[in-house]
PDB file of N, CA and C in Angstrom:
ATOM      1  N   UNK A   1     -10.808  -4.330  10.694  1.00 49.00           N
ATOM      2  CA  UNK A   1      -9.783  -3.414  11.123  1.00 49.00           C
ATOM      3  C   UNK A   1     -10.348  -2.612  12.286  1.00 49.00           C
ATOM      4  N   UNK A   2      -9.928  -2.789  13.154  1.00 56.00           N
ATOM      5  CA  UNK A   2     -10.468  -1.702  14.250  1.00 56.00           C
ATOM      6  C   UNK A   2      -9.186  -0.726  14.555  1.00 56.00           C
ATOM      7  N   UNK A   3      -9.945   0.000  14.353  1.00 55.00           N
ATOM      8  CA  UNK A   3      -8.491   1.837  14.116  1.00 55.00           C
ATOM      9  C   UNK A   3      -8.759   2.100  16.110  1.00 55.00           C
ATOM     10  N   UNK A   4      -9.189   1.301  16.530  1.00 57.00           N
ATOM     11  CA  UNK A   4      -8.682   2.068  18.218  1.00 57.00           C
ATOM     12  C   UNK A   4      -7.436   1.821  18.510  1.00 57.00           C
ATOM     13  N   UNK A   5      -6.432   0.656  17.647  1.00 58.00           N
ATOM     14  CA  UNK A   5      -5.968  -0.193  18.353  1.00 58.00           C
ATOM     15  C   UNK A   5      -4.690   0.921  17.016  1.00 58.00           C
ATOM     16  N   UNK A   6      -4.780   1.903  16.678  1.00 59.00           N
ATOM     17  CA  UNK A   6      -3.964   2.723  16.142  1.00 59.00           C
ATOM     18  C   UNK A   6      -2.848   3.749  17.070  1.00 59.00           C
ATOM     19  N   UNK A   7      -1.870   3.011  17.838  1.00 63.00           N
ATOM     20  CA  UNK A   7      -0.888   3.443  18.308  1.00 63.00           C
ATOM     21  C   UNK A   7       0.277   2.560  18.736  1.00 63.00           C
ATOM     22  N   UNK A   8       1.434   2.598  19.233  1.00 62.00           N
ATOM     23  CA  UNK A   8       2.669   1.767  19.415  1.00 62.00           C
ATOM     24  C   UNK A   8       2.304   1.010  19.845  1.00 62.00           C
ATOM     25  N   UNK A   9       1.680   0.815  21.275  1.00 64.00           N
ATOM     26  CA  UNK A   9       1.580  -0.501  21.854  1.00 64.00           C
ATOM     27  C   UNK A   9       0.035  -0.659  22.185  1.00 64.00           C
ATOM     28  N   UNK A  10      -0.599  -1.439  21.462  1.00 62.00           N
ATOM     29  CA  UNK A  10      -2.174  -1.650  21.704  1.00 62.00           C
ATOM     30  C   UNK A  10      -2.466  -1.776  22.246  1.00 62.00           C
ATOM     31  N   UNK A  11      -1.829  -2.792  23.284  1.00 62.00           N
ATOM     32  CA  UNK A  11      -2.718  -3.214  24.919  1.00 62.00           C
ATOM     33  C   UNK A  11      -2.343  -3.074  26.330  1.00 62.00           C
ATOM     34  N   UNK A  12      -1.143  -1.616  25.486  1.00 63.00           N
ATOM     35  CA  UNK A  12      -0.843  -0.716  26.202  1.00 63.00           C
ATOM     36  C   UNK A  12      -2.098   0.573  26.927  1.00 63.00           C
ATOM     37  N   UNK A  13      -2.270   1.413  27.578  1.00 57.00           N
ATOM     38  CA  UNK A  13      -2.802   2.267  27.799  1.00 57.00           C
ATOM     39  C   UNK A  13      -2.655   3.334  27.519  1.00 57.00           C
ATOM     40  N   UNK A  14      -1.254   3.420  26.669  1.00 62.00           N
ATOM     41  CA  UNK A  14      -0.876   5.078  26.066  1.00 62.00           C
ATOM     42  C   UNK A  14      -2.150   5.533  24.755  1.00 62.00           C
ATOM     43  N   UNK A  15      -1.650   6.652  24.905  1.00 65.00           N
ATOM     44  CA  UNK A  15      -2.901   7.548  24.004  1.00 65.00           C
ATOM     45  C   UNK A  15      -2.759   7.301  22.792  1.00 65.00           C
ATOM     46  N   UNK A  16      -3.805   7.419  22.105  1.00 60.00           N
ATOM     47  CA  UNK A  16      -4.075   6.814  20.688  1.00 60.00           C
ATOM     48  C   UNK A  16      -3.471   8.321  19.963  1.00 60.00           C
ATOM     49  N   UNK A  17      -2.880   7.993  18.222  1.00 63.00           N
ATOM     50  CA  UNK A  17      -2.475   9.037  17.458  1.00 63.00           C
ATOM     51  C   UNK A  17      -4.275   9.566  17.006  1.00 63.00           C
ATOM     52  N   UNK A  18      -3.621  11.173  16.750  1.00 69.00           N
ATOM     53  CA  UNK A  18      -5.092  11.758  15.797  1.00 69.00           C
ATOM     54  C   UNK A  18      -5.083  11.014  14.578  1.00 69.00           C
ATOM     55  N   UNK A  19      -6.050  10.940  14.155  1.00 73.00           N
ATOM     56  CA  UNK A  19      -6.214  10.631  12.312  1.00 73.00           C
ATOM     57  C   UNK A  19      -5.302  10.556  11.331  1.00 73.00           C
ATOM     58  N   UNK A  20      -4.911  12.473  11.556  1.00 74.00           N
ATOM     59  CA  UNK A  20      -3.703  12.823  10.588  1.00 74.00           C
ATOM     60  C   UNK A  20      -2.434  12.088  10.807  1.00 74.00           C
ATOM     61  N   UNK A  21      -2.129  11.777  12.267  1.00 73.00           N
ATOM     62  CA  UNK A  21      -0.669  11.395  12.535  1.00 73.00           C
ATOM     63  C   UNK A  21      -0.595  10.087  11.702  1.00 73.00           C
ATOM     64  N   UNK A  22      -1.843   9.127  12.195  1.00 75.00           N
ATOM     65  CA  UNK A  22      -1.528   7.594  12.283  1.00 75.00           C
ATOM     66  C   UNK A  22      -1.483   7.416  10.906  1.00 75.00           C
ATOM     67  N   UNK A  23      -0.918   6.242  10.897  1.00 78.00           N
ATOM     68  CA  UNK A  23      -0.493   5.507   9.190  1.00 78.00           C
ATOM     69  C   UNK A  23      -1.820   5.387   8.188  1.00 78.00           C
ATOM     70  N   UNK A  24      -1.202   5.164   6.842  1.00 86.00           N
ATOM     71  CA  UNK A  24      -2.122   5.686   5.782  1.00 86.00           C
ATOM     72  C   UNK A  24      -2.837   4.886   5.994  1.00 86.00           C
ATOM     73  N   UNK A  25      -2.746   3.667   6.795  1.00 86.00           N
ATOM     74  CA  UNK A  25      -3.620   2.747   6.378  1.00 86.00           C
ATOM     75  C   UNK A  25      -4.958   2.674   6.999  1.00 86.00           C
ATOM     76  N   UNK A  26      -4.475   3.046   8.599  1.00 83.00           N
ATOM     77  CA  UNK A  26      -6.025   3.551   9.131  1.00 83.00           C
ATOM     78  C   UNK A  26      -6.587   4.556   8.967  1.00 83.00           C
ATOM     79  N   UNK A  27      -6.082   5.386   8.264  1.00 85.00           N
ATOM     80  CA  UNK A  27      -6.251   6.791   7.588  1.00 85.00           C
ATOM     81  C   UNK A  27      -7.454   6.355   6.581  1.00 85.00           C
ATOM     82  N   UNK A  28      -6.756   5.649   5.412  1.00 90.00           N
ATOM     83  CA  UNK A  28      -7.601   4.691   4.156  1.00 90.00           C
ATOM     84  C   UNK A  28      -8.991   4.160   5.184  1.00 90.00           C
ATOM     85  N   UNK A  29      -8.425   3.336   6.002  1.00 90.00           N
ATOM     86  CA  UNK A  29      -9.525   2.460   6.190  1.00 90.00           C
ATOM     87  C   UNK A  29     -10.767   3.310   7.281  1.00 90.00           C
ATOM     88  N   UNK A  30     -10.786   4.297   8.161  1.00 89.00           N
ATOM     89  CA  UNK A  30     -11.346   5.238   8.368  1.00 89.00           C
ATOM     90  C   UNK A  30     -12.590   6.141   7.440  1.00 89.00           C
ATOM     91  N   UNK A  31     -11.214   6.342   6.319  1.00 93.00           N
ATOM     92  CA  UNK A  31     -12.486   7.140   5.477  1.00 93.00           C
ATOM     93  C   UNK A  31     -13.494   6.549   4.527  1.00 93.00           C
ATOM     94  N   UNK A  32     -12.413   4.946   3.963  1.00 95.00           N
ATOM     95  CA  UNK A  32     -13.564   4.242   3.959  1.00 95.00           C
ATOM     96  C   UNK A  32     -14.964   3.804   4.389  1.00 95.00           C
ATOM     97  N   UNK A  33     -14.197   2.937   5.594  1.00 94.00           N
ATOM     98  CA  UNK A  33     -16.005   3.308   6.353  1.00 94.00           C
ATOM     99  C   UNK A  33     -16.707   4.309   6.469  1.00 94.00           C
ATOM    100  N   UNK A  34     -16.367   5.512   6.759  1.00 95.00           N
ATOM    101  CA  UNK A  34     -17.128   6.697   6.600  1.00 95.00           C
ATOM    102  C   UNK A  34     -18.263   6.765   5.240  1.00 95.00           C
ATOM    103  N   UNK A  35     -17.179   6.529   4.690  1.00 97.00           N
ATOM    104  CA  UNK A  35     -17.744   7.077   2.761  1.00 97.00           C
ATOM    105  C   UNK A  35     -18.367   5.553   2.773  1.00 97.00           C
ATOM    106  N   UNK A  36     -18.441   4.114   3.430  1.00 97.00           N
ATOM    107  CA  UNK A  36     -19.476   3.636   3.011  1.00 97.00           C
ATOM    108  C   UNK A  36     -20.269   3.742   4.093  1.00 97.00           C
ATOM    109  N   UNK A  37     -20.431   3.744   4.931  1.00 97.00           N
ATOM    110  CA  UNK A  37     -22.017   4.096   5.767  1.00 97.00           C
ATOM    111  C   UNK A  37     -22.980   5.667   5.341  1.00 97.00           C
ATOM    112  N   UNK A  38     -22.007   6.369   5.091  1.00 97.00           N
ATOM    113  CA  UNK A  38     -22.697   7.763   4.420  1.00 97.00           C
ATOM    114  C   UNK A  38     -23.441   7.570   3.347  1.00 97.00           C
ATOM    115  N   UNK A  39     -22.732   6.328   2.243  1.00 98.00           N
ATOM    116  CA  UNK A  39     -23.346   6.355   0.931  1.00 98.00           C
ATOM    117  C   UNK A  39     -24.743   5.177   1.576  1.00 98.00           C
ATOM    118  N   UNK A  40     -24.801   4.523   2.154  1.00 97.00           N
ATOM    119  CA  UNK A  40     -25.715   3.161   3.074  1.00 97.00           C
ATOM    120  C   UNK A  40     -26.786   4.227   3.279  1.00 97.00           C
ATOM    121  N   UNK A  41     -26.427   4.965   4.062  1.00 97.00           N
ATOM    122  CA  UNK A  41     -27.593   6.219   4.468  1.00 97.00           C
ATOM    123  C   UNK A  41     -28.123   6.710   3.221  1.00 97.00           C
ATOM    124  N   UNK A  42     -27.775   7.405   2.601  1.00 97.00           N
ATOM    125  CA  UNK A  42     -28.451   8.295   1.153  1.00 97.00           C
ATOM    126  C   UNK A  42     -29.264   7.240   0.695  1.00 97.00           C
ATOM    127  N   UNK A  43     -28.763   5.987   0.011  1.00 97.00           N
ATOM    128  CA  UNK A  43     -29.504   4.888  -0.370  1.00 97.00           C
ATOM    129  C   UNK A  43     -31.036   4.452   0.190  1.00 97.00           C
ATOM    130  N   UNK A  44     -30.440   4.074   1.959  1.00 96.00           N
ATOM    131  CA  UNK A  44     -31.678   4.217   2.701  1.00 96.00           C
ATOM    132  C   UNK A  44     -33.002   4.981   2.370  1.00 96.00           C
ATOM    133  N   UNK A  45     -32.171   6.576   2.603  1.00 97.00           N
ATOM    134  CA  UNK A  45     -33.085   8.011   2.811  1.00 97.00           C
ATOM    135  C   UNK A  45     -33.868   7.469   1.193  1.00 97.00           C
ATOM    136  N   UNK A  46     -33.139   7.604   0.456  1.00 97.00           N
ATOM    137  CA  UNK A  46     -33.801   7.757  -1.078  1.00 97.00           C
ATOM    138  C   UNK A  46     -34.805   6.596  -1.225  1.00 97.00           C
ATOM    139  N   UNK A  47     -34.850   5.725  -0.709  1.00 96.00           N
ATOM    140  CA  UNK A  47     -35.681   4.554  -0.974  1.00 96.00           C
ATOM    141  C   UNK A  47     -37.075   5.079  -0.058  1.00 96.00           C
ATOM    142  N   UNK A  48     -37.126   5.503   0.762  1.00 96.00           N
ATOM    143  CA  UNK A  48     -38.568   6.277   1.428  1.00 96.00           C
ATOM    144  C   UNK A  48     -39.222   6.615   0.426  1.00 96.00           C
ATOM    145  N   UNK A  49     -40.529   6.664   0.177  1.00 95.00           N
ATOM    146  CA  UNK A  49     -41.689   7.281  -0.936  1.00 95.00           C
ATOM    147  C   UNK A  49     -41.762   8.816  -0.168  1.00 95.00           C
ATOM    148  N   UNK A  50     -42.135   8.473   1.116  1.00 96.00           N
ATOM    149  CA  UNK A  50     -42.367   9.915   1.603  1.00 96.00           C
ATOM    150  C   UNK A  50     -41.013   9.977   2.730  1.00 96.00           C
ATOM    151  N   UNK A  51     -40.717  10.592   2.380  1.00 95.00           N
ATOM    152  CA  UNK A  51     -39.563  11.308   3.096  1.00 95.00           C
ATOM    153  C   UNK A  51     -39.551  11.009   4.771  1.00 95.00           C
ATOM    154  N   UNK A  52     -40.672  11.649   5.148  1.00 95.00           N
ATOM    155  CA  UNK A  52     -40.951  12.281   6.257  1.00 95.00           C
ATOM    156  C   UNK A  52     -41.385  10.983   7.441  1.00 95.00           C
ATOM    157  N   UNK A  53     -41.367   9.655   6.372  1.00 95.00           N
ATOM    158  CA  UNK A  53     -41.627   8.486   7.085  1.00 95.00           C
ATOM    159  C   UNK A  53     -40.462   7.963   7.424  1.00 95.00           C
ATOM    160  N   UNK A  54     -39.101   8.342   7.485  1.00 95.00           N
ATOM    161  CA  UNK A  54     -38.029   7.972   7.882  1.00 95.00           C
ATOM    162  C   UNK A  54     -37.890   8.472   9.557  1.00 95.00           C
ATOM    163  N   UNK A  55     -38.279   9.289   9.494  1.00 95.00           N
ATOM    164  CA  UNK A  55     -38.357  10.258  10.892  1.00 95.00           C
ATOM    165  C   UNK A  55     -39.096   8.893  12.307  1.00 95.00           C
ATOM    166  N   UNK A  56     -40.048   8.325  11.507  1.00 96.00           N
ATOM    167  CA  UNK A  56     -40.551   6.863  12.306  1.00 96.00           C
ATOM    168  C   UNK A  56     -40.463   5.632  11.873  1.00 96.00           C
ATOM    169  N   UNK A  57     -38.714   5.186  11.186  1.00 96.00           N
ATOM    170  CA  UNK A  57     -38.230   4.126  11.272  1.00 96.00           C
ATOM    171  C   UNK A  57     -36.741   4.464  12.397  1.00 96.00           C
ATOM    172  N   UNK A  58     -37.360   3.295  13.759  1.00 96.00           N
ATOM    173  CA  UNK A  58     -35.830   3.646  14.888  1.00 96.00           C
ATOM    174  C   UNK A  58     -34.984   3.274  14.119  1.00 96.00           C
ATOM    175  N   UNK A  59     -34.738   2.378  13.165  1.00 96.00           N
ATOM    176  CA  UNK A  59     -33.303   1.815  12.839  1.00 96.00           C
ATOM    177  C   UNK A  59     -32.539   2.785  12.124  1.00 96.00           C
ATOM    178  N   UNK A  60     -33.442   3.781  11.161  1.00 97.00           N
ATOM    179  CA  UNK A  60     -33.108   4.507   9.935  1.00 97.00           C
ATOM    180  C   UNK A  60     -32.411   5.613  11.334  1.00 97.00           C
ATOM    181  N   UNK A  61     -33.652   6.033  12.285  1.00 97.00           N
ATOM    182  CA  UNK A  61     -33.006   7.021  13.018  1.00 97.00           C
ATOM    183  C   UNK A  61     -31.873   7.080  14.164  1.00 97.00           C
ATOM    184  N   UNK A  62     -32.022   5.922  14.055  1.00 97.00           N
ATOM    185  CA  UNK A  62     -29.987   5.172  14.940  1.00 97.00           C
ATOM    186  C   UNK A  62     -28.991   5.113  13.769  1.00 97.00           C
ATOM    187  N   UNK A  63     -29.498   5.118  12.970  1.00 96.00           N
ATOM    188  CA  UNK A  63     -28.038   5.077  11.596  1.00 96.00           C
ATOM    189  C   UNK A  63     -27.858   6.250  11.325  1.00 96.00           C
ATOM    190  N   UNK A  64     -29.133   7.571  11.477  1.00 97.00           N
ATOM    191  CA  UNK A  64     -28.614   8.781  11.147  1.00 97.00           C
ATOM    192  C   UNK A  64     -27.872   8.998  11.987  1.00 97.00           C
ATOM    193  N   UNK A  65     -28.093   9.091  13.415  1.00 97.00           N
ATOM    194  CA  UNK A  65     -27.344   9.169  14.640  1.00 97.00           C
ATOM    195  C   UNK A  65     -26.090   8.828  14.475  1.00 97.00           C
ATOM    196  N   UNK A  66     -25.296   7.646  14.189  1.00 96.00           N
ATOM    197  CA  UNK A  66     -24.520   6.709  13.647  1.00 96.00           C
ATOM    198  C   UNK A  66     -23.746   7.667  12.796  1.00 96.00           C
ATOM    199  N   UNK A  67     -24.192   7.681  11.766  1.00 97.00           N
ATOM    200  CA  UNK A  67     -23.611   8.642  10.828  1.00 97.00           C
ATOM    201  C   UNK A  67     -23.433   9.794  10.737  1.00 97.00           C
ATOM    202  N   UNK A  68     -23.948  10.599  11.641  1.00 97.00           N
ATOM    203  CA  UNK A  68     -23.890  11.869  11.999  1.00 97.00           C
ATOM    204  C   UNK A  68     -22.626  11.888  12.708  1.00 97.00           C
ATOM    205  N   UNK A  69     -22.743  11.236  13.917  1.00 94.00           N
ATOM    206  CA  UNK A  69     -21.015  11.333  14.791  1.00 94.00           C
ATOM    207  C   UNK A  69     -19.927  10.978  14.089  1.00 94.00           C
ATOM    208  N   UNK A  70     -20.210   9.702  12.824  1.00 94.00           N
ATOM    209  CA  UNK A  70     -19.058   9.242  12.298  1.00 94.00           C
ATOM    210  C   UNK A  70     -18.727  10.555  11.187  1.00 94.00           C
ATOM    211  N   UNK A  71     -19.367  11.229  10.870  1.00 95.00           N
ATOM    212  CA  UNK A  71     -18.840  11.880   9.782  1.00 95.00           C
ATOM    213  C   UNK A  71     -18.434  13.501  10.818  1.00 95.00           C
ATOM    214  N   UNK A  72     -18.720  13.280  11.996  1.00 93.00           N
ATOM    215  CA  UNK A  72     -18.208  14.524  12.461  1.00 93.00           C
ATOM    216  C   UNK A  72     -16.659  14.432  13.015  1.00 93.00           C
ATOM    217  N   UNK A  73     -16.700  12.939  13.757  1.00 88.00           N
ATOM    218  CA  UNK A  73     -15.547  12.760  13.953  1.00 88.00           C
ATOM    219  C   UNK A  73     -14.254  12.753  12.428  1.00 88.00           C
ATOM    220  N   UNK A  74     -14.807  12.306  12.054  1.00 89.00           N
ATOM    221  CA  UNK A  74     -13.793  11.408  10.520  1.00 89.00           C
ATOM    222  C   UNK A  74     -13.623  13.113   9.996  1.00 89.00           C
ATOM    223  N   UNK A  75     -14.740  13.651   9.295  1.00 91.00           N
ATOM    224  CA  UNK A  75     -14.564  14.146   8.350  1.00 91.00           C
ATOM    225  C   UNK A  75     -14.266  16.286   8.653  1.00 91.00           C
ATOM    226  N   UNK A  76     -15.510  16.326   9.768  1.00 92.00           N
ATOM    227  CA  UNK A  76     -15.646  17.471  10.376  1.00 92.00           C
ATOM    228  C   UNK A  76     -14.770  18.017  11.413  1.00 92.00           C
ATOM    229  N   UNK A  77     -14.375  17.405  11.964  1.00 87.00           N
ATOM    230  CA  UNK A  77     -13.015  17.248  13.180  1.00 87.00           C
ATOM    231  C   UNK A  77     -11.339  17.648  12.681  1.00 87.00           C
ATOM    232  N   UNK A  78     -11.619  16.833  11.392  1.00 86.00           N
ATOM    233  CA  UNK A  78     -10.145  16.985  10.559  1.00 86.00           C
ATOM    234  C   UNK A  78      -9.922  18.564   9.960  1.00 86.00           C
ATOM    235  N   UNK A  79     -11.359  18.756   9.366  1.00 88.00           N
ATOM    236  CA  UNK A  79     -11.447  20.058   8.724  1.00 88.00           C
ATOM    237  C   UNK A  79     -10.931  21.424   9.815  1.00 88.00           C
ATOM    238  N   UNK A  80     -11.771  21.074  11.099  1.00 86.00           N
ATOM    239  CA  UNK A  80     -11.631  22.257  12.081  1.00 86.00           C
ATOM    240  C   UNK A  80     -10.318  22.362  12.488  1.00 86.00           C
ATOM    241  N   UNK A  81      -9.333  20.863  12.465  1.00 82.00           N
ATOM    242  CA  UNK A  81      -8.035  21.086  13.082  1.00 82.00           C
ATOM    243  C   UNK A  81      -7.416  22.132  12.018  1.00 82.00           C
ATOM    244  N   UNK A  82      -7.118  21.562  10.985  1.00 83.00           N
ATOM    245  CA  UNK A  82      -6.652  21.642   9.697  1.00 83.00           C
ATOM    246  C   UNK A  82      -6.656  23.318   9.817  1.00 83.00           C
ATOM    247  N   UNK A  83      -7.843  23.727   9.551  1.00 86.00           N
ATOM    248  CA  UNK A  83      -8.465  25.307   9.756  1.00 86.00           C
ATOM    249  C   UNK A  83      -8.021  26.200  10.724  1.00 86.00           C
ATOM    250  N   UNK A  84      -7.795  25.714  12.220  1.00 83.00           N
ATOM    251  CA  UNK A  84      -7.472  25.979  13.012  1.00 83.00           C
ATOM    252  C   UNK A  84      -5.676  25.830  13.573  1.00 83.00           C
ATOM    253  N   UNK A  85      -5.187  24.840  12.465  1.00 80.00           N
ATOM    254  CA  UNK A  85      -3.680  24.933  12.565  1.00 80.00           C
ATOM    255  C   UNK A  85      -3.066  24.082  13.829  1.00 80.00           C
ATOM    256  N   UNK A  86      -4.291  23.151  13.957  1.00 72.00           N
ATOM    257  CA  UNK A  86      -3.657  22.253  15.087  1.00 72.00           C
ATOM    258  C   UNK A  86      -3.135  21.208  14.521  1.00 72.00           C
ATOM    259  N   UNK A  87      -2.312  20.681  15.306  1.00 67.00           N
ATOM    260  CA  UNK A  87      -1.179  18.845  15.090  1.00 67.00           C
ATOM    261  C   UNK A  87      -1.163  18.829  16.386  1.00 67.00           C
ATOM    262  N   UNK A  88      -1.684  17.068  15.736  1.00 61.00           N
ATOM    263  CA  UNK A  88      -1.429  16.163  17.721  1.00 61.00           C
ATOM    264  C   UNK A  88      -2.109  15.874  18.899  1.00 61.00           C
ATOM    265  N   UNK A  89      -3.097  17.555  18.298  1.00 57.00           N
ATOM    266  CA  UNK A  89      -4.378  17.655  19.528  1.00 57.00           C
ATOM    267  C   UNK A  89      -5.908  17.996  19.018  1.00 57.00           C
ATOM    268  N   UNK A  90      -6.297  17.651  20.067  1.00 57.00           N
ATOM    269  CA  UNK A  90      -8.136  17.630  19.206  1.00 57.00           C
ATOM    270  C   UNK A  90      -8.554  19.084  19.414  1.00 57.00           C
ATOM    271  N   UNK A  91      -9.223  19.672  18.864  1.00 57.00           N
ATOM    272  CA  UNK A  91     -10.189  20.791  18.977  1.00 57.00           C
ATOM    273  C   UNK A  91     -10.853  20.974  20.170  1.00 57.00           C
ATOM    274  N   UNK A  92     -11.798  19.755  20.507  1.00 58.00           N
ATOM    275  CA  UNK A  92     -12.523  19.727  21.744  1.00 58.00           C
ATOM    276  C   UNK A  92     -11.465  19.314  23.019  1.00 58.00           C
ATOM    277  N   UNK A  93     -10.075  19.689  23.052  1.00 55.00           N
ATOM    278  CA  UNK A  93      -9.675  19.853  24.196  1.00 55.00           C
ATOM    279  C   UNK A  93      -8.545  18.882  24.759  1.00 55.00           C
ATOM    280  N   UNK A  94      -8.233  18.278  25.716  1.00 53.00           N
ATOM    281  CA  UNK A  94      -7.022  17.368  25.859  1.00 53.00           C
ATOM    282  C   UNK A  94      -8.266  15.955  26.481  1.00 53.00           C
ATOM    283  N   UNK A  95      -8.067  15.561  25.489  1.00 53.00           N
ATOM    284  CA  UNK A  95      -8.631  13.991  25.193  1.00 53.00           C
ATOM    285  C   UNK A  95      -7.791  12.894  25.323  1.00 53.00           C
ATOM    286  N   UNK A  96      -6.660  13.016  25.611  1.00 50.00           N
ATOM    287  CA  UNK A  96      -5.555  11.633  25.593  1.00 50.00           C
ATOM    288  C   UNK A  96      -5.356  11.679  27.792  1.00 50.00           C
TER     289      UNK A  96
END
């Protein structure tokens, strides 16, 4: 499922819906992936003996990276609109 392609006409150039607008389904399938690469990460992290040796695996530290934006976009983004009383438009500004 690729959720870019979440608006009327796909291969159109019009602006994509926010999160909240678009249908449940990329909604579902969004937070899915989220909630499984987040849980992929913990798994990861927890399998280290020493913690602090994750800090010098690149792959572990491109997936935090990874997962850091995905859960800011998905999860942190929604919260601030929500909070902030926006519909339609992003927080960080006119993005379409």
């Amino acid at each position: 499922v690729d959720t870019d392609w979440n608006k009327d006409q796909p291969l159109s150039a019009t602006s994509s819906r926010d999160l909240l607008d678009s249908p449940m389904f990329f909604f579902a399938m969004e937070q899915a992936f989220c909630g499984y690469f987040t849980l992929e990460w913990i798994i990861r992290f927890c399998a280290f003996a020493r913690k602090c040796n994750c800090l010098f695996d690149a792959w572990f530290v491109f997936d935090s990276i990874m997962v850091i934006l995905m859960v800011g976009e998905t999860w942190v983004i929604i919260i601030v609109m929500e909070a902030m009383g926006l519909q339609g438009s992003s927080p960080l500004g006119n993005t379409g």
